[in-house]
Amino acid sequence: MFFELDHMASRYVGDPEAVHPYSPQEHVDLQTFRSLGYRKAGKTPVPIIHAKMFLLGHLWWHDEGALGDVADVIGFTPKRLWLGSANATNSSRKSLEYGVWLDDAQVLREACNFMIMLLKYSESLDSPDDVFEPEFLERPWDDDAFYEYMREFGSYPDEPEDG
């Protein structure tokens, strides 16, 4: 859904495969609720992410890749952002809570970037271990495979050939 996550892999499924010219486009599976930060360690409180955001938008699909090739392309266009203090717990019902809907294009872009950064470093709530380590790892790039591909097929159509 977010192309910024397309070259990441969960650390729970083993070593991530290197990205090469023939790599299939893979999407990471994201749970609706995720965690970011350290849990309480003894008597020392440690910070965790406390932001409450809901980003609503248009999830879209089409069948043409970036270079005009046939591909399954999925994307997300943000439309509205909810920010607030409510955390949906029993104790929050006893408090005066705050929430606001925003639809400013710049705010939506920045909120989307912030959420992607959070997703990259977060972990699922049912994480199998009790230490903070981001669930997703960057997949390594196979530079040699890309070099060989470019030697065989040349540069992109609108790029000048180097002599």
XYZ file of C-alpha atoms in Angstrom:
163
model
C 0.000 0.000 0.000
C 2.847 2.405 0.834
C 5.611 2.017 -1.749
C 8.117 3.150 0.911
C 7.608 -0.231 2.624
C 7.874 -2.385 -0.525
C 11.533 -3.288 -0.003
C 11.168 -4.355 3.600
C 10.647 -7.805 5.087
C 9.596 -9.111 8.489
C 12.489 -10.314 10.625
C 10.269 -13.205 11.780
C 10.419 -14.980 8.400
C 14.197 -15.383 8.191
C 16.835 -13.444 6.282
C 15.237 -11.148 3.723
C 15.867 -11.957 0.054
C 17.979 -9.420 -1.843
C 16.209 -7.100 -4.265
C 17.214 -7.773 -7.882
C 15.767 -6.789 -11.293
C 13.408 -9.780 -11.351
C 12.257 -9.534 -7.722
C 8.499 -9.795 -7.396
C 6.908 -6.740 -5.821
C 6.180 -7.763 -2.261
C 3.971 -6.068 0.258
C 4.421 -6.251 4.008
C 1.490 -7.392 6.134
C 0.546 -4.717 8.641
C -1.776 -5.180 11.578
C -4.213 -2.356 12.347
C -2.737 -1.723 15.796
C 1.019 -1.647 16.264
C 3.450 -0.753 19.041
C 6.513 1.466 19.031
C 8.765 2.000 22.024
C 10.073 0.166 25.027
C 7.910 -1.493 27.634
C 8.301 -0.714 31.331
C 11.652 -1.882 32.629
C 11.456 -2.379 36.396
C 10.769 0.925 38.166
C 12.106 3.006 35.298
C 9.355 4.273 33.000
C 10.447 4.384 29.398
C 8.742 6.363 26.628
C 6.504 4.794 24.019
C 4.678 6.403 21.118
C 1.542 8.106 22.416
C 0.171 9.647 19.194
C -3.440 8.896 18.329
C -3.977 9.349 14.618
C -6.385 7.946 12.061
C -5.507 8.586 8.446
C -8.399 7.954 6.093
C -8.041 7.904 2.363
C -8.519 6.219 -0.946
C -6.945 2.787 -1.444
C -6.502 2.282 -5.169
C -5.254 -0.298 -7.640
C -4.279 -0.284 -11.285
C -2.511 -2.646 -13.658
C 0.333 -0.503 -15.036
C 3.768 -0.216 -13.459
C 5.967 2.881 -13.335
C 7.589 2.078 -16.693
C 4.353 1.120 -18.464
C 4.753 -2.586 -17.763
C 1.872 -4.804 -16.645
C 1.859 -4.944 -12.848
C -0.437 -4.986 -9.841
C 0.041 -1.518 -8.370
C -1.628 -0.663 -5.080
C -1.488 2.802 -3.567
C -3.032 5.030 -0.953
C -4.081 8.662 -1.272
C -4.713 10.338 2.119
C -7.945 12.367 2.371
C -8.619 13.162 6.057
C -6.641 12.969 9.277
C -8.073 12.640 12.775
C -5.854 13.764 15.651
C -6.937 13.621 19.245
C -6.264 12.698 22.838
C -8.811 9.892 23.242
C -7.228 6.479 23.616
C -10.371 4.290 23.740
C -9.708 2.938 27.243
C -12.158 2.770 30.159
C -10.297 5.515 32.014
C -10.500 7.861 29.009
C -14.281 7.918 29.426
C -13.800 9.831 32.662
C -11.780 12.584 30.986
C -12.467 15.479 28.685
C -11.050 14.316 25.350
C -10.124 16.237 22.233
C -10.274 15.376 18.536
C -10.091 17.244 15.243
C -10.472 16.315 11.558
C -7.960 17.880 9.152
C -7.877 17.824 5.357
C -5.084 20.269 4.465
C -2.940 18.700 1.700
C 0.425 19.536 3.346
C -0.735 18.228 6.738
C -1.947 15.002 5.078
C 1.409 14.495 3.302
C 3.370 15.050 6.511
C 1.035 12.813 8.531
C 1.423 10.090 5.905
C 5.234 10.402 6.042
C 5.137 10.310 9.864
C 2.962 7.189 9.850
C 5.234 5.447 7.321
C 8.236 6.198 9.552
C 6.338 4.797 12.537
C 5.369 1.673 10.597
C 8.986 1.061 9.584
C 10.123 1.003 13.210
C 7.071 -0.527 14.889
C 6.154 -4.081 15.796
C 2.866 -5.929 16.026
C 1.081 -6.001 19.382
C 1.447 -9.786 19.457
C 5.219 -9.628 18.950
C 6.802 -12.972 19.929
C 9.560 -11.360 21.994
C 9.634 -8.809 24.795
C 12.368 -6.509 23.530
C 12.011 -3.551 21.231
C 13.334 -4.350 17.806
C 11.598 -3.120 14.673
C 9.735 -5.942 12.949
C 10.766 -4.890 9.445
C 14.242 -4.986 7.951
C 15.419 -3.291 4.775
C 15.986 -5.898 2.090
C 19.537 -5.700 0.704
C 20.031 -4.640 -2.925
C 21.900 -6.943 -5.312
C 23.931 -4.246 -7.086
C 25.752 -6.794 -9.255
C 22.450 -8.158 -10.599
C 21.291 -4.628 -11.478
C 24.640 -3.938 -13.175
C 24.327 -7.107 -15.272
C 20.740 -6.215 -16.160
C 21.798 -2.747 -17.352
C 24.704 -4.243 -19.361
C 22.306 -6.605 -21.088
C 19.358 -4.284 -21.668
C 20.881 -0.790 -21.575
C 19.578 2.315 -19.874
C 15.983 3.414 -19.512
C 14.450 4.788 -22.731
C 14.621 8.470 -21.741
C 18.141 8.322 -20.296
C 21.130 9.024 -22.575
C 23.501 6.153 -23.201
C 26.923 6.665 -21.612
C 29.810 5.892 -23.953
